[in-house]
CSV table of C-alpha atoms in Angstrom, one decimal:
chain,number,residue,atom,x,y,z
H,1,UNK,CA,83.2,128.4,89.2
H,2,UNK,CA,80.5,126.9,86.7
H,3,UNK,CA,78.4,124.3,88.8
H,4,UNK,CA,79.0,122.0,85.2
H,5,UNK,CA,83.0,122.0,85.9
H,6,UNK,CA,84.5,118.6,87.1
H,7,UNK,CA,85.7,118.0,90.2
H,8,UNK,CA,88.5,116.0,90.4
H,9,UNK,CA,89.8,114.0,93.5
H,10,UNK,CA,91.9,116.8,94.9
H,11,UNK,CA,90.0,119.2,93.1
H,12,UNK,CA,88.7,122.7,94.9
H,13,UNK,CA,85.7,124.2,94.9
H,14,UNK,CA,85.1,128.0,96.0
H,15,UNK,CA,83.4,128.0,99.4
H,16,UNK,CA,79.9,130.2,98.6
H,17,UNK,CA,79.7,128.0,95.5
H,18,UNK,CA,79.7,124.5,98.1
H,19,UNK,CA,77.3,126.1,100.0
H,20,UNK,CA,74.7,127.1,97.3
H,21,UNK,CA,75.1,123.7,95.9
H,22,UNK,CA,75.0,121.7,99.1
H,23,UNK,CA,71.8,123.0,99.9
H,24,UNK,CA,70.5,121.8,96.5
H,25,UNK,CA,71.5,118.0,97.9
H,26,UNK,CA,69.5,115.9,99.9
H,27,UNK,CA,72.0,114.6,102.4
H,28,UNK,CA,70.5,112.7,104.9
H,29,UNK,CA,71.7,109.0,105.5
H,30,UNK,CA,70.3,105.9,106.7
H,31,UNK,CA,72.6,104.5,109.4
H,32,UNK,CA,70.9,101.2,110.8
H,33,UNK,CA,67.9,102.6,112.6
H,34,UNK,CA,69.3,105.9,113.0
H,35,UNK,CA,68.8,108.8,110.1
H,36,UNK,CA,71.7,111.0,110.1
H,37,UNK,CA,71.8,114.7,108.2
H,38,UNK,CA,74.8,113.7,106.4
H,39,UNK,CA,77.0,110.6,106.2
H,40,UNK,CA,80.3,113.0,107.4
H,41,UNK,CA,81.1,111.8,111.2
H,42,UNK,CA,84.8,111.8,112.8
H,43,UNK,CA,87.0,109.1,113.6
H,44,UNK,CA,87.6,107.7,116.4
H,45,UNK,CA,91.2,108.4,117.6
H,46,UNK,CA,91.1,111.1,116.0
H,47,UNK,CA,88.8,113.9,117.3
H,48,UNK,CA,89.4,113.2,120.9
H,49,UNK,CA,87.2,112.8,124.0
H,50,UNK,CA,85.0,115.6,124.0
H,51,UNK,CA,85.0,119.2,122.3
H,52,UNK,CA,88.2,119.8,121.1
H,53,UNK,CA,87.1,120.0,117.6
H,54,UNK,CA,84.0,122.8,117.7
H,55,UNK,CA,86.7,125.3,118.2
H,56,UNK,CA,87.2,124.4,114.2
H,57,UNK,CA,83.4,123.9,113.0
H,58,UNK,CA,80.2,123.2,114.8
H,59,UNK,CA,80.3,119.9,115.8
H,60,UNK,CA,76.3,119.3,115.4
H,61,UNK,CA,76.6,119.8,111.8
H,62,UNK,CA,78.0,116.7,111.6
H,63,UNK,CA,76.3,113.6,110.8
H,64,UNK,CA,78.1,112.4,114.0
H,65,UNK,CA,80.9,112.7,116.5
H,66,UNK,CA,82.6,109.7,117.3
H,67,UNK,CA,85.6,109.7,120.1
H,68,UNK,CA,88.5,108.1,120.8
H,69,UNK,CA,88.0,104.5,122.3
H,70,UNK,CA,87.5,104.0,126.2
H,71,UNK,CA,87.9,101.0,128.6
H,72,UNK,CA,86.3,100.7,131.9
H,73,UNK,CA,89.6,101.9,133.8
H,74,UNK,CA,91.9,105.0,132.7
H,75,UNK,CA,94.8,103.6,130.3
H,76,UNK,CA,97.7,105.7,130.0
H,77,UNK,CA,98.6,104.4,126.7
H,78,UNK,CA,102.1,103.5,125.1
H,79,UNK,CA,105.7,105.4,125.9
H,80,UNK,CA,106.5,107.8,123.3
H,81,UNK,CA,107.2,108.1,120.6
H,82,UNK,CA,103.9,107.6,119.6
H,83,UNK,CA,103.2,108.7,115.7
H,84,UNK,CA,105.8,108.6,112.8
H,85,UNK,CA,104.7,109.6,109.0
H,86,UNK,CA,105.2,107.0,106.7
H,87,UNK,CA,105.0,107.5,103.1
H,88,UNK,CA,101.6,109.1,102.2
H,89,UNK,CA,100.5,107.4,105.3
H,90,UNK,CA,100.5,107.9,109.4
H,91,UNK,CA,102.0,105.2,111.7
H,92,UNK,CA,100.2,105.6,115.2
H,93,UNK,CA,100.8,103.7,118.5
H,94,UNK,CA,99.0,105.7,121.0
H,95,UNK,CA,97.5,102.8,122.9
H,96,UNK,CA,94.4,103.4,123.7
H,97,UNK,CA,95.1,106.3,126.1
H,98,UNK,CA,91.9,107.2,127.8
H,99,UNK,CA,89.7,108.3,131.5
H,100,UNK,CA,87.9,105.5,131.5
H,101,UNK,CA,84.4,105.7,130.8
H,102,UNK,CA,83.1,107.1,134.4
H,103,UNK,CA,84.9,110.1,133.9
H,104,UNK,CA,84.0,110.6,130.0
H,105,UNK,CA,80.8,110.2,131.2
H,106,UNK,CA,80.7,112.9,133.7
H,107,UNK,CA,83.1,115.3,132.1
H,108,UNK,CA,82.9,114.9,128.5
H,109,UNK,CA,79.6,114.2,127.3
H,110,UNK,CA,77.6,116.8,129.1
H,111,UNK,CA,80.5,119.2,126.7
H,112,UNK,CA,79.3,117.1,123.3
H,113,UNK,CA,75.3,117.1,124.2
H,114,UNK,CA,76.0,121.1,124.8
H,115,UNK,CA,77.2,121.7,121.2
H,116,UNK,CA,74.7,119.9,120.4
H,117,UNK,CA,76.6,117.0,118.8
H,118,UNK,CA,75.3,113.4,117.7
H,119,UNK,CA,77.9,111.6,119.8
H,120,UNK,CA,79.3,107.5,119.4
H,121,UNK,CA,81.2,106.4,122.2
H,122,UNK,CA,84.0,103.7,121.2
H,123,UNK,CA,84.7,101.6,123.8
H,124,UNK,CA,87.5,98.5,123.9
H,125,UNK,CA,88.6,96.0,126.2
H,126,UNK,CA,91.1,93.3,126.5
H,127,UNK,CA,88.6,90.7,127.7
H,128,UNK,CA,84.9,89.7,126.1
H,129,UNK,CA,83.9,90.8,129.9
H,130,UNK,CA,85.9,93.9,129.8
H,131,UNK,CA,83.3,95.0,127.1
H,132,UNK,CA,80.4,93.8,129.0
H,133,UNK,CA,81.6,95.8,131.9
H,134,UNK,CA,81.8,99.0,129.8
H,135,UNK,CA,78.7,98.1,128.4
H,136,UNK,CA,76.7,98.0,131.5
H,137,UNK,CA,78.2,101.5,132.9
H,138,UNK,CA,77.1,103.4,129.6
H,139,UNK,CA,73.3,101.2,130.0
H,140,UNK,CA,70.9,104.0,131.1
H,141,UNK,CA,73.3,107.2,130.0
H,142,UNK,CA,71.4,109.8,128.4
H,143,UNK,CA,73.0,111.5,125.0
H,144,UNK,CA,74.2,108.4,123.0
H,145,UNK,CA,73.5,108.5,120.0
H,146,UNK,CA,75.8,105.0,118.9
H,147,UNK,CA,78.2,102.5,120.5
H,148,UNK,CA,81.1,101.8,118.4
H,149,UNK,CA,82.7,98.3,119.6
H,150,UNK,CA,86.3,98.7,118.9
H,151,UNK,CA,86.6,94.8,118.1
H,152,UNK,CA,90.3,95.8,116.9
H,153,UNK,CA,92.3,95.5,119.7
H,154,UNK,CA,94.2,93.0,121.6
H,155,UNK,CA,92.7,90.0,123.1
H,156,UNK,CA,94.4,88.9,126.1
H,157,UNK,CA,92.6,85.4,126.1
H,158,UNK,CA,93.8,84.6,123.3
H,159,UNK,CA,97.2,86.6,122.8
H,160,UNK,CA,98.0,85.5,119.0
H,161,UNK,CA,94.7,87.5,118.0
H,162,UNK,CA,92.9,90.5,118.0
H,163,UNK,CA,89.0,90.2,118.7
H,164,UNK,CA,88.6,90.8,115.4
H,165,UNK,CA,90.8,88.5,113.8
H,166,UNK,CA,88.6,85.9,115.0
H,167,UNK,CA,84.2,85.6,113.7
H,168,UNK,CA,84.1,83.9,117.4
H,169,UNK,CA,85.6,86.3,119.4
H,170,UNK,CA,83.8,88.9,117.8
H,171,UNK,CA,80.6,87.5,117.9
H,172,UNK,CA,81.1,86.8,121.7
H,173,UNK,CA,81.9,90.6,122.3
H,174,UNK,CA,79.2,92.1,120.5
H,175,UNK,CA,76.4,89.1,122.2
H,176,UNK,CA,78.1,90.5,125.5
H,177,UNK,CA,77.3,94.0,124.5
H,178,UNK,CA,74.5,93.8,122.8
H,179,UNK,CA,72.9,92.1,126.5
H,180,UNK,CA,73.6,95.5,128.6
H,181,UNK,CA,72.8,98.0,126.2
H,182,UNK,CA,69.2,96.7,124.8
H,183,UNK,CA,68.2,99.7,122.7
H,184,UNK,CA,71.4,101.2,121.9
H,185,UNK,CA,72.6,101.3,118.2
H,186,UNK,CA,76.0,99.0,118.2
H,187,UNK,CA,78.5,99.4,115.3
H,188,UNK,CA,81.6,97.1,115.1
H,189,UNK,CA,84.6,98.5,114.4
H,190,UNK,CA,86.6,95.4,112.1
H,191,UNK,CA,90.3,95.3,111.2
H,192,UNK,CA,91.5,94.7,107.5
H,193,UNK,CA,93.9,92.3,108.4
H,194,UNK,CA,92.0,89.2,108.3
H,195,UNK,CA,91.6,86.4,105.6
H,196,UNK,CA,87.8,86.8,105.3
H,197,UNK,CA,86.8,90.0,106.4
H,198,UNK,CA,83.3,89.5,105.3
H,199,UNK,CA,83.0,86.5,107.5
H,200,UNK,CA,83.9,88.3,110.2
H,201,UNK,CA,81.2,91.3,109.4
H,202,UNK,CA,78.5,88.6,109.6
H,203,UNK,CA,79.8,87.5,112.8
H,204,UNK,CA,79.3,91.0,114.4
H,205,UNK,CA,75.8,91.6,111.9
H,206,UNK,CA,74.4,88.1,113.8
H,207,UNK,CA,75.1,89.2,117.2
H,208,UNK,CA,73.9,92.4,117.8
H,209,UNK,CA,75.5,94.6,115.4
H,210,UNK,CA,72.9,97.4,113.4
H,211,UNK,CA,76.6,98.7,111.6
H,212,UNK,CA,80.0,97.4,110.6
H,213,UNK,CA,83.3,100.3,110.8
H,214,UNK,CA,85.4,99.1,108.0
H,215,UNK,CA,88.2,99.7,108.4
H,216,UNK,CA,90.4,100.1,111.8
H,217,UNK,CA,94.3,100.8,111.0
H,218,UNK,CA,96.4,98.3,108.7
H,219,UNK,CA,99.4,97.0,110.8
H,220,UNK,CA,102.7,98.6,110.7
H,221,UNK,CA,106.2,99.3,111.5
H,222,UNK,CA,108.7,101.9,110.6
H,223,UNK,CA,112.5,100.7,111.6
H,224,UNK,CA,115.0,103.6,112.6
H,225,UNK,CA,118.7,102.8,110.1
H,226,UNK,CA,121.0,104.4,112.5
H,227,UNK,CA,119.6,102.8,115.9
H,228,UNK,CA,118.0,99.2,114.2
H,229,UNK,CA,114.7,99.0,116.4
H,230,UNK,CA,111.4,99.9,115.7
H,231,UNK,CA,110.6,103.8,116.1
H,232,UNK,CA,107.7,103.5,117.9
H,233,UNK,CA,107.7,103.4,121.0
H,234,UNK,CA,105.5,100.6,121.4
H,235,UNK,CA,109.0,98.7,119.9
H,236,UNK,CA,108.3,95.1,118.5
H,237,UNK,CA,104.3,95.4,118.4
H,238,UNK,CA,104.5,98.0,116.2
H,239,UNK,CA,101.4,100.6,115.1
H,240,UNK,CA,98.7,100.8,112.9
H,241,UNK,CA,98.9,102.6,109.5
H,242,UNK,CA,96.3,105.0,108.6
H,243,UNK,CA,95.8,108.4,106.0
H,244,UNK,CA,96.1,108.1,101.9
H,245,UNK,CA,97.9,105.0,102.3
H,246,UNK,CA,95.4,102.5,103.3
H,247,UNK,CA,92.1,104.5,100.9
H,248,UNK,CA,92.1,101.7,98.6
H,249,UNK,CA,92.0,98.9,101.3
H,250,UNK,CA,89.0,100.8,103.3
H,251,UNK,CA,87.5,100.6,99.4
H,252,UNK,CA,88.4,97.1,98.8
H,253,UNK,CA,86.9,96.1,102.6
H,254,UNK,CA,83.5,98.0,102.0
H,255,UNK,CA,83.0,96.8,98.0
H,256,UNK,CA,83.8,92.9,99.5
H,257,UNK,CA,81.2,93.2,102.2
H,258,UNK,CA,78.6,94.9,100.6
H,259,UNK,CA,78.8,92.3,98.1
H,260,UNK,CA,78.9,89.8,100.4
H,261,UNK,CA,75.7,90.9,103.3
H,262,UNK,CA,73.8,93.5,100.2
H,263,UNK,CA,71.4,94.7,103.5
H,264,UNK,CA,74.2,95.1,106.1
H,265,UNK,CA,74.7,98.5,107.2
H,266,UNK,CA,78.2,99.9,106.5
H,267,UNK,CA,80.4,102.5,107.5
H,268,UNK,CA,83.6,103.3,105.3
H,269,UNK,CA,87.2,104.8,107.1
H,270,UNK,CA,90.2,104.8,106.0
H,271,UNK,CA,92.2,107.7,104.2
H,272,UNK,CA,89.3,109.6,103.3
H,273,UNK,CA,91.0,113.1,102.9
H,274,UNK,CA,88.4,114.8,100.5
H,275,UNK,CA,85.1,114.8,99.2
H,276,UNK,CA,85.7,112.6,96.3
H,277,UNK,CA,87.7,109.8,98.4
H,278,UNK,CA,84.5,109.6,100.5
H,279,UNK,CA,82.3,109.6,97.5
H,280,UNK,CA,84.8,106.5,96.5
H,281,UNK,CA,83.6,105.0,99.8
H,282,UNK,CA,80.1,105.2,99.3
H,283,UNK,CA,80.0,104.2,95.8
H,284,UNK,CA,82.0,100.9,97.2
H,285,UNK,CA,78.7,100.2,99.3
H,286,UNK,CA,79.0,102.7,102.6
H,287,UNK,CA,76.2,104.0,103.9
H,288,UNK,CA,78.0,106.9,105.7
H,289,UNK,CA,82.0,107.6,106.3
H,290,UNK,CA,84.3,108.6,108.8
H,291,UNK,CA,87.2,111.2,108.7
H,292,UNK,CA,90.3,110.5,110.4
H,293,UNK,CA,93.7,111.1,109.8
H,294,UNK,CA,92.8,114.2,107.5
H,295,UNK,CA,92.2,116.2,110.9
H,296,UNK,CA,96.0,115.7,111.8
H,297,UNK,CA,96.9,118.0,108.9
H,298,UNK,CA,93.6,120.3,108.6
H,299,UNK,CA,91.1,120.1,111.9
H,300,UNK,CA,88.5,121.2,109.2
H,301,UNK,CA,89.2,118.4,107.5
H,302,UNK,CA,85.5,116.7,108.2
H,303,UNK,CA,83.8,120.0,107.3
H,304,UNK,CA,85.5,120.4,104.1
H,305,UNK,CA,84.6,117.0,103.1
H,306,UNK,CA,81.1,117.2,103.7
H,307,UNK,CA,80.9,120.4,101.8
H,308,UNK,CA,82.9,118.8,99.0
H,309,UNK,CA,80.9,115.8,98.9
H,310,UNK,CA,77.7,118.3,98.3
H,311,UNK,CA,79.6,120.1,95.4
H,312,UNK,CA,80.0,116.6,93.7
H,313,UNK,CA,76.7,115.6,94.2
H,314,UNK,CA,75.6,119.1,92.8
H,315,UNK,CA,78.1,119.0,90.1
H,316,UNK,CA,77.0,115.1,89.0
H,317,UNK,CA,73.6,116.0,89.0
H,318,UNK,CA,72.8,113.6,92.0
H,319,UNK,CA,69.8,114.9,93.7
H,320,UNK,CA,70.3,112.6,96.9
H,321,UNK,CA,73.3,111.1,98.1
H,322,UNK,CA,72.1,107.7,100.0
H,323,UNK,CA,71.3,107.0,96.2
H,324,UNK,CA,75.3,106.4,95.7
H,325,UNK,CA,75.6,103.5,98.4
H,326,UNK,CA,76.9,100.9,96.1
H,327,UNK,CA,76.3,102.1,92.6
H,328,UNK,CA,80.0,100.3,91.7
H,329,UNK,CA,78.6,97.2,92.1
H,330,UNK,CA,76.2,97.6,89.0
């Protein structure tokens, strides 16, 4: 292939060609105080606790690993079933399902820092001291590279919300974090459905917060015709929405809060399938992306991307691709 051919959104690009241009591309990314080698990272929930994924690609040529959320305590999640596609989308009600973060800790991380992987633990809770408490087991654990706060999940005091439907319950789990892991890079992980997501960002930016993850899953439910209940098996709550589906939502969150904090740190997620989606993400004001849902359908997935995000760059003459964080805005 020419390097001055186009690359469409779904376009492909031969594989020695992506390479050769690649190395042509400066990719290394600001990330709050961090400086990854390229904005590609997983998502969480998607890549799962530990190693799973270097049987695919080498895990440390990421920019970053980041796993599936833990709690304090082992959760055994939601009954089955547990994933339904909908549309050009995923519904997903796994719950949470996790070891807790003792057992990550001793079992899983020594398997990521042995790969050599930049890992970001996700924790959640169901109470602002449920965070604290996860907080203050991970203070002092060598091999962090990140804490994401997954701010997205049900708030038990307060049983109308999630944390992150509300700037005050966010800002009171990221100040509760933030006090038992002095040191440690904290991102927040935000939902799309609130009424002012950038209020909310600036919330989690003001308490401790070096990044905001936008965006978690939209909410969902698929209804089965024959039976007339939910077919999830988390019933009336539902799932969240993720994949294709939700891209220009993810766009629409990170162009709105980059307008709204223009030094804020941002991470962009959401349907992010190929290069060119996460190009999208970064010209909307990311500063790096995460790949999800695409690793359901190719475990390369986050490898491809980055290599296509390099053929761009090569192909659009861009010589260094933290230059694209927010070029839509003008």
């Amino acid at each position: 292939m020419s390097a001055t051919a186009d690359i469409g959104r779904h376009g492909r690009v031969g594989r020695a060609w992506r390479a050769a241009t690649r190395d042509d591309v400066d990719l290394t990314v600001p990330v709050g105080s961090l400086v990854l080698p390229n904005p590609v990272m997983t998502a969480s929930g998607t890549a799962g606790h530990s190693d799973e994924l270097e049987a695919y690609g080498p895990l440390a040529a990421l920019g970053a690993v980041v796993v599936k959320s833990l709690s304090v305590e082992p959760w055994p999640g939601n009954p089955a079933p547990r994933v339904h596609q909908a549309g050009a989308g995923m519904l997903n009600s796994v719950g949470l399902q996790g070891p807790g973060i003792g057992a990550w800790v001793r079992n899983d991380l020594p398997r990521l820092a042995a790969v050599g992987a930049r890992t970001v633990v996700s924790i959640w809770g169901q109470r602002v001291d449920d965070f604290g408490e996860a907080a203050a087991i991970l203070a002092g654990v060598d091999g962090l590279t990140a804490v994401e706060v997954n701010v997205s999940c049900p708030n038990i005091e307060d049983r109308r919300h999630m944390f992150a439907h509300s700037p005050t319950a966010t800002a009171e789990v990221l100040s509760a974090v933030s006090a038992r892991l002095p040191g440690v890079p904290l991102w927040a992980k935000l939902s799309p459905t609130v009424a002012d997501l950038a209020e909310v960002a600036g919330a989690a930016l003001a308490n401790g917060a070096e990044a905001v993850t936008l965006i978690n899953t939209a909410l969902g439910m698929a209804i089965d015709l024959d039976r007339r209940t939910p077919i999830l098996g988390s019933g009336q709550l539902g799932g969240g929405l993720s994949g294709p589906s939700i891209h220009p939502i993810a766009v629409r969150a990170v162009f709105d809060v980059r307008a709204a904090h223009p030094d804020a740190t941002i991470i962009g997620v959401g349907g992010v399938m190929t290069g060119p989606d996460a190009i999208e993400l970064l010209l909307a004001g990311a500063d790096a992306v995460q790949v999800g849902t695409a690793t359901f359908r190719d475990p390369r997935a986050a490898w491809r991307v980055l290599d296509e995000i390099g053929a761009w760059c090569g192909v659009h003459k861009v010589r260094a691709v933290r230059t694209l964080r927010g070029a839509a805005h003008g």
